[in-house]
Amino acid sequence: MLAESAKPTTQAALSRDGTPIACERRGKGHPLILVDGALCSRAMGPSGPLAKALEDDFTVFRYDRRGRGDSGDTAPYAVEREVDDIEAVLQAAGGEAHVWGMSSGAMLALMAAARLPGISRLALYEAPLIVDDSRPATQGDWATIRQAIADDRRGDAVRAFLKSVGMPGLLIAVMRLTPIWRKLKAVAHTLPYDGAIVAGDQLGKPLDPARWSALSVPTLVTDGGKSPPWMRHGNKALAQALPNTRYQTLAGQNHMLKPAAHAPVLTAFFNGRD
């Protein structure tokens, strides 16, 4: 077991291609790795407050996905390299850990669990899957985002992404006037990375259970009771497609993660009390 300490420490884990991955460790107990979604990093997003809510029960590892924060970004991008990054953090955690992922990070965590040994339990929150006609597919949205990044129009890329995930135009306009917009633009170049992870599962087609038939890791798939139907449909379908999985809807929750609502559910699951 890792040395127990509630004081956060940081280190750089080296991925297979030599990319340094900045990760933070805090808390005490069994190792737990948190995988962020689009536009999030150690400096911005829900994983920081969630880590604090879990640190009394777990040694929590948060990391900057490649291209974000203090991590490197070796070209060319490939989803497999992001799985390698999780492997590097897993080794920093001692070679065995639970893993939690949210949104595109949920799909990345699932890919890691399917490939890497050492992931003991897996929890996924609101993987952004479109499995029916309850909302339009996103091929055009991701093409718009990729072109905006290619043209160095970061603000346009962020706006296109937020519109695609359902944020009202008025709220996007207000956000552009706040300091958060500059932070979002700073990591906008990684949006195509998230697109590479999820776009193939946002076509409005049913999931293929054979894709994960060999996955034996105990898995918890959760979504929010206030999230739109397409999100609920996708996560329920994912739970049905995975072999060793429990599905749970968290009442009153949506894609804006609230640690107080999630921490008890995750603690129970990761400690085998689900």
Short mmCIF file of the C-alpha atoms (twelve columns), coordinates in Angstrom:
data_MODEL
# 
_entry.id   MODEL 
# 
loop_
_atom_site.group_PDB 
_atom_site.id 
_atom_site.type_symbol 
_atom_site.label_atom_id 
_atom_site.label_alt_id 
_atom_site.label_comp_id 
_atom_site.label_asym_id 
_atom_site.label_seq_id 
_atom_site.Cartn_x 
_atom_site.Cartn_y 
_atom_site.Cartn_z 
_atom_site.pdbx_PDB_model_num 
ATOM 1   C CA . MET A 1   0.000   0.000  0.000   1 
ATOM 2   C CA . LEU A 2   1.203   3.493  -0.802  1 
ATOM 3   C CA . ALA A 3   2.309   5.735  2.032   1 
ATOM 4   C CA . GLU A 4   -0.737  7.456  3.458   1 
ATOM 5   C CA . SER A 5   -0.812  11.225 3.296   1 
ATOM 6   C CA . ALA A 6   -3.596  13.763 3.063   1 
ATOM 7   C CA . LYS A 7   -1.244  16.455 1.715   1 
ATOM 8   C CA . PRO A 8   -1.333  16.611 -2.099  1 
ATOM 9   C CA . THR A 9   1.881   15.830 -3.954  1 
ATOM 10  C CA . THR A 10  2.596   16.150 -7.676  1 
ATOM 11  C CA . GLN A 11  4.804   14.211 -10.033 1 
ATOM 12  C CA . ALA A 12  5.342   13.587 -13.735 1 
ATOM 13  C CA . ALA A 13  4.560   10.090 -15.001 1 
ATOM 14  C CA . LEU A 14  6.246   9.215  -18.300 1 
ATOM 15  C CA . SER A 15  3.967   7.776  -20.988 1 
ATOM 16  C CA . ARG A 16  5.146   5.158  -23.505 1 
ATOM 17  C CA . ASP A 17  5.945   7.785  -26.151 1 
ATOM 18  C CA . GLY A 18  7.967   9.856  -23.670 1 
ATOM 19  C CA . THR A 19  5.229   12.409 -22.979 1 
ATOM 20  C CA . PRO A 20  5.315   13.666 -19.379 1 
ATOM 21  C CA . ILE A 21  1.898   13.363 -17.710 1 
ATOM 22  C CA . ALA A 22  1.437   15.612 -14.690 1 
ATOM 23  C CA . CYS A 23  -0.467  13.933 -11.889 1 
ATOM 24  C CA . GLU A 24  -1.455  14.841 -8.358  1 
ATOM 25  C CA . ARG A 25  -1.815  12.403 -5.481  1 
ATOM 26  C CA . ARG A 26  -3.799  13.091 -2.321  1 
ATOM 27  C CA . GLY A 27  -5.537  11.204 0.466   1 
ATOM 28  C CA . LYS A 28  -5.135  7.742  1.931   1 
ATOM 29  C CA . GLY A 29  -6.381  4.280  1.096   1 
ATOM 30  C CA . HIS A 30  -6.719  2.226  -2.072  1 
ATOM 31  C CA . PRO A 31  -5.478  4.050  -5.222  1 
ATOM 32  C CA . LEU A 32  -8.177  5.670  -7.366  1 
ATOM 33  C CA . ILE A 33  -7.521  7.420  -10.688 1 
ATOM 34  C CA . LEU A 34  -9.888  10.158 -11.927 1 
ATOM 35  C CA . VAL A 35  -10.182 10.754 -15.691 1 
ATOM 36  C CA . ASP A 36  -11.528 14.151 -16.790 1 
ATOM 37  C CA . GLY A 37  -13.817 14.942 -19.696 1 
ATOM 38  C CA . ALA A 38  -13.459 17.573 -22.430 1 
ATOM 39  C CA . LEU A 39  -11.912 20.970 -21.590 1 
ATOM 40  C CA . CYS A 40  -11.161 19.905 -17.987 1 
ATOM 41  C CA . SER A 41  -7.811  19.640 -16.223 1 
ATOM 42  C CA . ARG A 42  -6.388  19.633 -12.715 1 
ATOM 43  C CA . ALA A 43  -6.863  23.401 -12.658 1 
ATOM 44  C CA . MET A 44  -10.428 23.461 -13.969 1 
ATOM 45  C CA . GLY A 45  -13.286 21.014 -13.701 1 
ATOM 46  C CA . PRO A 46  -15.039 18.645 -11.292 1 
ATOM 47  C CA . SER A 47  -12.203 16.234 -10.478 1 
ATOM 48  C CA . GLY A 48  -10.589 18.570 -7.930  1 
ATOM 49  C CA . PRO A 49  -13.634 18.881 -5.642  1 
ATOM 50  C CA . LEU A 50  -14.425 15.194 -6.186  1 
ATOM 51  C CA . ALA A 51  -10.893 14.212 -5.146  1 
ATOM 52  C CA . LYS A 52  -11.275 16.186 -1.926  1 
ATOM 53  C CA . ALA A 53  -14.584 14.447 -1.227  1 
ATOM 54  C CA . LEU A 54  -12.932 11.038 -1.675  1 
ATOM 55  C CA . GLU A 55  -9.532  11.587 -0.061  1 
ATOM 56  C CA . ASP A 56  -10.516 10.165 3.343   1 
ATOM 57  C CA . ASP A 57  -11.191 6.772  1.748   1 
ATOM 58  C CA . PHE A 58  -8.793  6.603  -1.204  1 
ATOM 59  C CA . THR A 59  -5.405  7.712  -2.430  1 
ATOM 60  C CA . VAL A 60  -6.745  9.787  -5.319  1 
ATOM 61  C CA . PHE A 61  -4.720  10.421 -8.461  1 
ATOM 62  C CA . ARG A 62  -5.765  13.280 -10.749 1 
ATOM 63  C CA . TYR A 63  -3.824  14.017 -13.896 1 
ATOM 64  C CA . ASP A 64  -3.731  16.489 -16.765 1 
ATOM 65  C CA . ARG A 65  -4.713  14.683 -19.928 1 
ATOM 66  C CA . ARG A 66  -2.156  15.226 -22.692 1 
ATOM 67  C CA . GLY A 67  -2.181  18.713 -24.146 1 
ATOM 68  C CA . ARG A 68  -3.661  20.183 -20.960 1 
ATOM 69  C CA . GLY A 69  -2.184  21.867 -17.911 1 
ATOM 70  C CA . ASP A 70  1.341   20.709 -17.129 1 
ATOM 71  C CA . SER A 71  1.303   17.581 -19.298 1 
ATOM 72  C CA . GLY A 72  3.077   17.280 -22.619 1 
ATOM 73  C CA . ASP A 73  1.471   16.765 -26.018 1 
ATOM 74  C CA . THR A 74  3.515   14.634 -28.398 1 
ATOM 75  C CA . ALA A 75  2.303   14.548 -32.016 1 
ATOM 76  C CA . PRO A 76  0.617   12.866 -33.724 1 
ATOM 77  C CA . TYR A 77  -2.382  12.378 -31.472 1 
ATOM 78  C CA . ALA A 78  -3.871  8.889  -31.107 1 
ATOM 79  C CA . VAL A 79  -6.475  7.598  -28.684 1 
ATOM 80  C CA . GLU A 80  -4.138  4.694  -27.888 1 
ATOM 81  C CA . ARG A 81  -1.607  7.202  -26.561 1 
ATOM 82  C CA . GLU A 82  -4.181  8.513  -24.092 1 
ATOM 83  C CA . VAL A 83  -4.688  4.953  -22.871 1 
ATOM 84  C CA . ASP A 84  -0.901  4.786  -22.486 1 
ATOM 85  C CA . ASP A 85  -1.135  7.923  -20.329 1 
ATOM 86  C CA . ILE A 86  -3.548  6.177  -17.976 1 
ATOM 87  C CA . GLU A 87  -1.128  3.262  -17.875 1 
ATOM 88  C CA . ALA A 88  1.627   5.668  -16.782 1 
ATOM 89  C CA . VAL A 89  -0.548  7.046  -13.980 1 
ATOM 90  C CA . LEU A 90  -1.522  3.485  -13.036 1 
ATOM 91  C CA . GLN A 91  2.156   2.611  -12.631 1 
ATOM 92  C CA . ALA A 92  2.671   5.739  -10.533 1 
ATOM 93  C CA . ALA A 93  -0.164  4.467  -8.333  1 
ATOM 94  C CA . GLY A 94  1.635   1.160  -7.772  1 
ATOM 95  C CA . GLY A 95  0.327   -0.861 -10.731 1 
ATOM 96  C CA . GLU A 96  -3.229  -1.415 -9.458  1 
ATOM 97  C CA . ALA A 97  -6.079  1.046  -8.929  1 
ATOM 98  C CA . HIS A 98  -9.755  1.755  -9.268  1 
ATOM 99  C CA . VAL A 99  -10.631 4.149  -12.120 1 
ATOM 100 C CA . TRP A 100 -13.425 6.715  -12.504 1 
ATOM 101 C CA . GLY A 101 -14.169 8.641  -15.683 1 
ATOM 102 C CA . MET A 102 -16.692 11.288 -16.699 1 
ATOM 103 C CA . SER A 103 -18.094 12.186 -20.123 1 
ATOM 104 C CA . SER A 104 -15.433 11.575 -22.808 1 
ATOM 105 C CA . GLY A 105 -13.170 10.589 -19.916 1 
ATOM 106 C CA . ALA A 106 -15.627 7.797  -19.137 1 
ATOM 107 C CA . MET A 107 -15.122 6.304  -22.592 1 
ATOM 108 C CA . LEU A 108 -11.358 6.743  -22.273 1 
ATOM 109 C CA . ALA A 109 -11.433 4.984  -18.898 1 
ATOM 110 C CA . LEU A 110 -13.488 2.161  -20.431 1 
ATOM 111 C CA . MET A 111 -10.944 1.753  -23.222 1 
ATOM 112 C CA . ALA A 112 -8.173  1.615  -20.638 1 
ATOM 113 C CA . ALA A 113 -9.997  -1.040 -18.593 1 
ATOM 114 C CA . ALA A 114 -10.427 -3.153 -21.710 1 
ATOM 115 C CA . ARG A 115 -6.695  -3.033 -22.463 1 
ATOM 116 C CA . LEU A 116 -4.731  -2.568 -19.264 1 
ATOM 117 C CA . PRO A 117 -4.218  -5.009 -16.401 1 
ATOM 118 C CA . GLY A 118 -4.372  -3.527 -12.921 1 
ATOM 119 C CA . ILE A 119 -7.731  -1.729 -13.091 1 
ATOM 120 C CA . SER A 120 -9.689  -3.404 -10.308 1 
ATOM 121 C CA . ARG A 121 -12.998 -1.525 -10.437 1 
ATOM 122 C CA . LEU A 122 -14.388 0.964  -12.957 1 
ATOM 123 C CA . ALA A 123 -16.988 3.709  -12.487 1 
ATOM 124 C CA . LEU A 124 -18.336 5.745  -15.410 1 
ATOM 125 C CA . TYR A 125 -20.482 8.873  -15.294 1 
ATOM 126 C CA . GLU A 126 -22.458 10.038 -18.323 1 
ATOM 127 C CA . ALA A 127 -20.455 8.699  -21.238 1 
ATOM 128 C CA . PRO A 128 -21.788 10.885 -24.113 1 
ATOM 129 C CA . LEU A 129 -23.233 8.103  -26.270 1 
ATOM 130 C CA . ILE A 130 -25.934 8.658  -28.889 1 
ATOM 131 C CA . VAL A 131 -27.542 5.285  -29.535 1 
ATOM 132 C CA . ASP A 132 -30.896 6.256  -31.083 1 
ATOM 133 C CA . ASP A 133 -32.732 9.185  -32.680 1 
ATOM 134 C CA . SER A 134 -33.395 11.055 -29.424 1 
ATOM 135 C CA . ARG A 135 -30.920 13.727 -30.591 1 
ATOM 136 C CA . PRO A 136 -28.973 14.387 -33.802 1 
ATOM 137 C CA . ALA A 137 -25.657 12.683 -34.441 1 
ATOM 138 C CA . THR A 138 -22.519 14.823 -34.102 1 
ATOM 139 C CA . GLN A 139 -20.377 14.173 -37.193 1 
ATOM 140 C CA . GLY A 140 -20.931 17.717 -38.453 1 
ATOM 141 C CA . ASP A 141 -20.213 19.252 -35.050 1 
ATOM 142 C CA . TRP A 142 -16.867 17.503 -34.726 1 
ATOM 143 C CA . ALA A 143 -15.937 18.481 -38.295 1 
ATOM 144 C CA . THR A 144 -16.683 22.115 -37.437 1 
ATOM 145 C CA . ILE A 145 -14.554 21.867 -34.295 1 
ATOM 146 C CA . ARG A 146 -11.626 20.294 -36.122 1 
ATOM 147 C CA . GLN A 147 -11.698 22.971 -38.813 1 
ATOM 148 C CA . ALA A 148 -11.869 25.765 -36.244 1 
ATOM 149 C CA . ILE A 149 -8.797  24.387 -34.475 1 
ATOM 150 C CA . ALA A 150 -6.975  23.962 -37.796 1 
ATOM 151 C CA . ASP A 151 -7.707  27.642 -38.501 1 
ATOM 152 C CA . ASP A 152 -6.619  28.657 -34.955 1 
ATOM 153 C CA . ARG A 153 -10.140 29.865 -34.108 1 
ATOM 154 C CA . ARG A 154 -10.199 28.472 -30.595 1 
ATOM 155 C CA . GLY A 155 -13.163 30.493 -29.434 1 
ATOM 156 C CA . ASP A 156 -15.241 29.206 -32.344 1 
ATOM 157 C CA . ALA A 157 -14.245 25.641 -31.477 1 
ATOM 158 C CA . VAL A 158 -15.327 26.066 -27.855 1 
ATOM 159 C CA . ARG A 159 -18.596 27.669 -28.928 1 
ATOM 160 C CA . ALA A 160 -19.322 24.835 -31.379 1 
ATOM 161 C CA . PHE A 161 -18.605 22.225 -28.723 1 
ATOM 162 C CA . LEU A 162 -20.786 23.850 -26.072 1 
ATOM 163 C CA . LYS A 163 -23.611 24.222 -28.578 1 
ATOM 164 C CA . SER A 164 -23.247 20.561 -29.543 1 
ATOM 165 C CA . VAL A 165 -23.568 19.370 -25.936 1 
ATOM 166 C CA . GLY A 166 -26.745 21.413 -25.510 1 
ATOM 167 C CA . MET A 167 -25.688 24.600 -23.771 1 
ATOM 168 C CA . PRO A 168 -28.096 27.471 -24.549 1 
ATOM 169 C CA . GLY A 169 -26.729 30.165 -26.846 1 
ATOM 170 C CA . LEU A 170 -27.448 32.930 -24.324 1 
ATOM 171 C CA . LEU A 171 -25.376 31.170 -21.672 1 
ATOM 172 C CA . ILE A 172 -22.517 30.687 -24.136 1 
ATOM 173 C CA . ALA A 173 -22.638 34.406 -24.937 1 
ATOM 174 C CA . VAL A 174 -22.440 35.268 -21.249 1 
ATOM 175 C CA . MET A 175 -19.538 32.855 -20.706 1 
ATOM 176 C CA . ARG A 176 -17.547 34.638 -23.397 1 
ATOM 177 C CA . LEU A 177 -17.535 37.716 -21.164 1 
ATOM 178 C CA . THR A 178 -16.129 35.882 -18.130 1 
ATOM 179 C CA . PRO A 179 -12.564 34.781 -17.203 1 
ATOM 180 C CA . ILE A 180 -13.522 31.126 -17.745 1 
ATOM 181 C CA . TRP A 181 -13.625 31.695 -21.502 1 
ATOM 182 C CA . ARG A 182 -9.888  32.342 -21.663 1 
ATOM 183 C CA . LYS A 183 -9.258  29.107 -19.749 1 
ATOM 184 C CA . LEU A 184 -11.504 27.137 -22.097 1 
ATOM 185 C CA . LYS A 185 -9.733  28.561 -25.144 1 
ATOM 186 C CA . ALA A 186 -6.375  27.550 -23.650 1 
ATOM 187 C CA . VAL A 187 -7.305  23.853 -23.902 1 
ATOM 188 C CA . ALA A 188 -9.573  24.087 -26.972 1 
ATOM 189 C CA . HIS A 189 -6.927  22.441 -29.169 1 
ATOM 190 C CA . THR A 190 -7.626  19.172 -27.307 1 
ATOM 191 C CA . LEU A 191 -11.299 19.069 -28.315 1 
ATOM 192 C CA . PRO A 192 -10.510 17.003 -31.437 1 
ATOM 193 C CA . TYR A 193 -8.882  14.478 -29.087 1 
ATOM 194 C CA . ASP A 194 -12.210 14.034 -27.315 1 
ATOM 195 C CA . GLY A 195 -13.893 13.802 -30.692 1 
ATOM 196 C CA . ALA A 196 -11.572 10.961 -31.666 1 
ATOM 197 C CA . ILE A 197 -12.602 9.130  -28.490 1 
ATOM 198 C CA . VAL A 198 -16.391 9.540  -28.712 1 
ATOM 199 C CA . ALA A 199 -17.438 10.486 -32.256 1 
ATOM 200 C CA . GLY A 200 -17.803 6.872  -33.391 1 
ATOM 201 C CA . ASP A 201 -20.336 6.284  -30.617 1 
ATOM 202 C CA . GLN A 202 -22.403 9.386  -31.384 1 
ATOM 203 C CA . LEU A 203 -23.922 8.208  -34.657 1 
ATOM 204 C CA . GLY A 204 -27.345 7.226  -33.346 1 
ATOM 205 C CA . LYS A 205 -26.623 3.513  -33.722 1 
ATOM 206 C CA . PRO A 206 -26.992 0.728  -31.121 1 
ATOM 207 C CA . LEU A 207 -23.865 -0.391 -29.282 1 
ATOM 208 C CA . ASP A 208 -22.276 -3.723 -30.141 1 
ATOM 209 C CA . PRO A 209 -21.979 -5.844 -26.955 1 
ATOM 210 C CA . ALA A 210 -19.283 -7.984 -28.583 1 
ATOM 211 C CA . ARG A 211 -16.967 -4.977 -28.391 1 
ATOM 212 C CA . TRP A 212 -16.584 -5.405 -24.613 1 
ATOM 213 C CA . SER A 213 -17.359 -9.107 -24.223 1 
ATOM 214 C CA . ALA A 214 -13.946 -9.835 -22.688 1 
ATOM 215 C CA . LEU A 215 -14.162 -7.075 -20.066 1 
ATOM 216 C CA . SER A 216 -14.519 -8.643 -16.624 1 
ATOM 217 C CA . VAL A 217 -13.821 -5.614 -14.423 1 
ATOM 218 C CA . PRO A 218 -16.734 -4.821 -12.052 1 
ATOM 219 C CA . THR A 219 -18.233 -1.630 -13.463 1 
ATOM 220 C CA . LEU A 220 -20.699 0.986  -12.285 1 
ATOM 221 C CA . VAL A 221 -22.431 3.068  -14.975 1 
ATOM 222 C CA . THR A 222 -24.263 6.144  -13.693 1 
ATOM 223 C CA . ASP A 223 -26.168 9.053  -15.154 1 
ATOM 224 C CA . GLY A 224 -28.208 11.945 -13.798 1 
ATOM 225 C CA . GLY A 225 -31.966 11.977 -13.361 1 
ATOM 226 C CA . LYS A 226 -32.112 15.532 -14.761 1 
ATOM 227 C CA . SER A 227 -29.970 14.789 -17.809 1 
ATOM 228 C CA . PRO A 228 -31.594 14.730 -21.272 1 
ATOM 229 C CA . PRO A 229 -33.151 11.511 -22.610 1 
ATOM 230 C CA . TRP A 230 -30.369 10.863 -25.124 1 
ATOM 231 C CA . MET A 231 -27.788 10.753 -22.322 1 
ATOM 232 C CA . ARG A 232 -29.915 8.407  -20.220 1 
ATOM 233 C CA . HIS A 233 -30.583 6.142  -23.209 1 
ATOM 234 C CA . GLY A 234 -26.884 5.955  -24.038 1 
ATOM 235 C CA . ASN A 235 -25.732 5.086  -20.539 1 
ATOM 236 C CA . LYS A 236 -28.444 2.503  -20.021 1 
ATOM 237 C CA . ALA A 237 -27.418 0.902  -23.313 1 
ATOM 238 C CA . LEU A 238 -23.772 0.953  -22.228 1 
ATOM 239 C CA . ALA A 239 -24.617 -0.792 -18.958 1 
ATOM 240 C CA . GLN A 240 -26.542 -3.446 -20.876 1 
ATOM 241 C CA . ALA A 241 -23.604 -3.959 -23.257 1 
ATOM 242 C CA . LEU A 242 -20.974 -4.452 -20.547 1 
ATOM 243 C CA . PRO A 243 -20.682 -7.936 -19.005 1 
ATOM 244 C CA . ASN A 244 -20.195 -7.187 -15.276 1 
ATOM 245 C CA . THR A 245 -22.035 -3.938 -14.710 1 
ATOM 246 C CA . ARG A 246 -24.559 -2.202 -12.506 1 
ATOM 247 C CA . TYR A 247 -26.525 0.812  -13.766 1 
ATOM 248 C CA . GLN A 248 -27.718 3.599  -11.492 1 
ATOM 249 C CA . THR A 249 -29.428 6.922  -12.113 1 
ATOM 250 C CA . LEU A 250 -28.568 9.605  -9.551  1 
ATOM 251 C CA . ALA A 251 -31.724 11.526 -8.688  1 
ATOM 252 C CA . GLY A 252 -31.580 15.265 -9.223  1 
ATOM 253 C CA . GLN A 253 -28.193 15.194 -10.999 1 
ATOM 254 C CA . ASN A 254 -27.107 16.321 -14.455 1 
ATOM 255 C CA . HIS A 255 -23.833 16.677 -16.357 1 
ATOM 256 C CA . MET A 256 -22.634 19.362 -13.925 1 
ATOM 257 C CA . LEU A 257 -21.146 16.958 -11.407 1 
ATOM 258 C CA . LYS A 258 -21.786 17.594 -7.711  1 
ATOM 259 C CA . PRO A 259 -19.228 15.767 -5.538  1 
ATOM 260 C CA . ALA A 260 -21.527 15.555 -2.507  1 
ATOM 261 C CA . ALA A 261 -23.980 13.440 -4.511  1 
ATOM 262 C CA . HIS A 262 -21.341 11.249 -6.142  1 
ATOM 263 C CA . ALA A 263 -18.833 10.565 -3.378  1 
ATOM 264 C CA . PRO A 264 -21.063 8.248  -1.263  1 
ATOM 265 C CA . VAL A 265 -22.063 6.216  -4.337  1 
ATOM 266 C CA . LEU A 266 -18.450 5.862  -5.491  1 
ATOM 267 C CA . THR A 267 -17.147 5.048  -2.023  1 
ATOM 268 C CA . ALA A 268 -19.707 2.274  -1.611  1 
ATOM 269 C CA . PHE A 269 -18.973 0.817  -5.049  1 
ATOM 270 C CA . PHE A 270 -15.205 0.961  -4.870  1 
ATOM 271 C CA . ASN A 271 -15.250 -0.566 -1.379  1 
ATOM 272 C CA . GLY A 272 -17.462 -3.406 -2.591  1 
ATOM 273 C CA . ARG A 273 -20.540 -2.302 -0.660  1 
ATOM 274 C CA . ASP A 274 -22.731 -1.691 -3.710  1 
# 
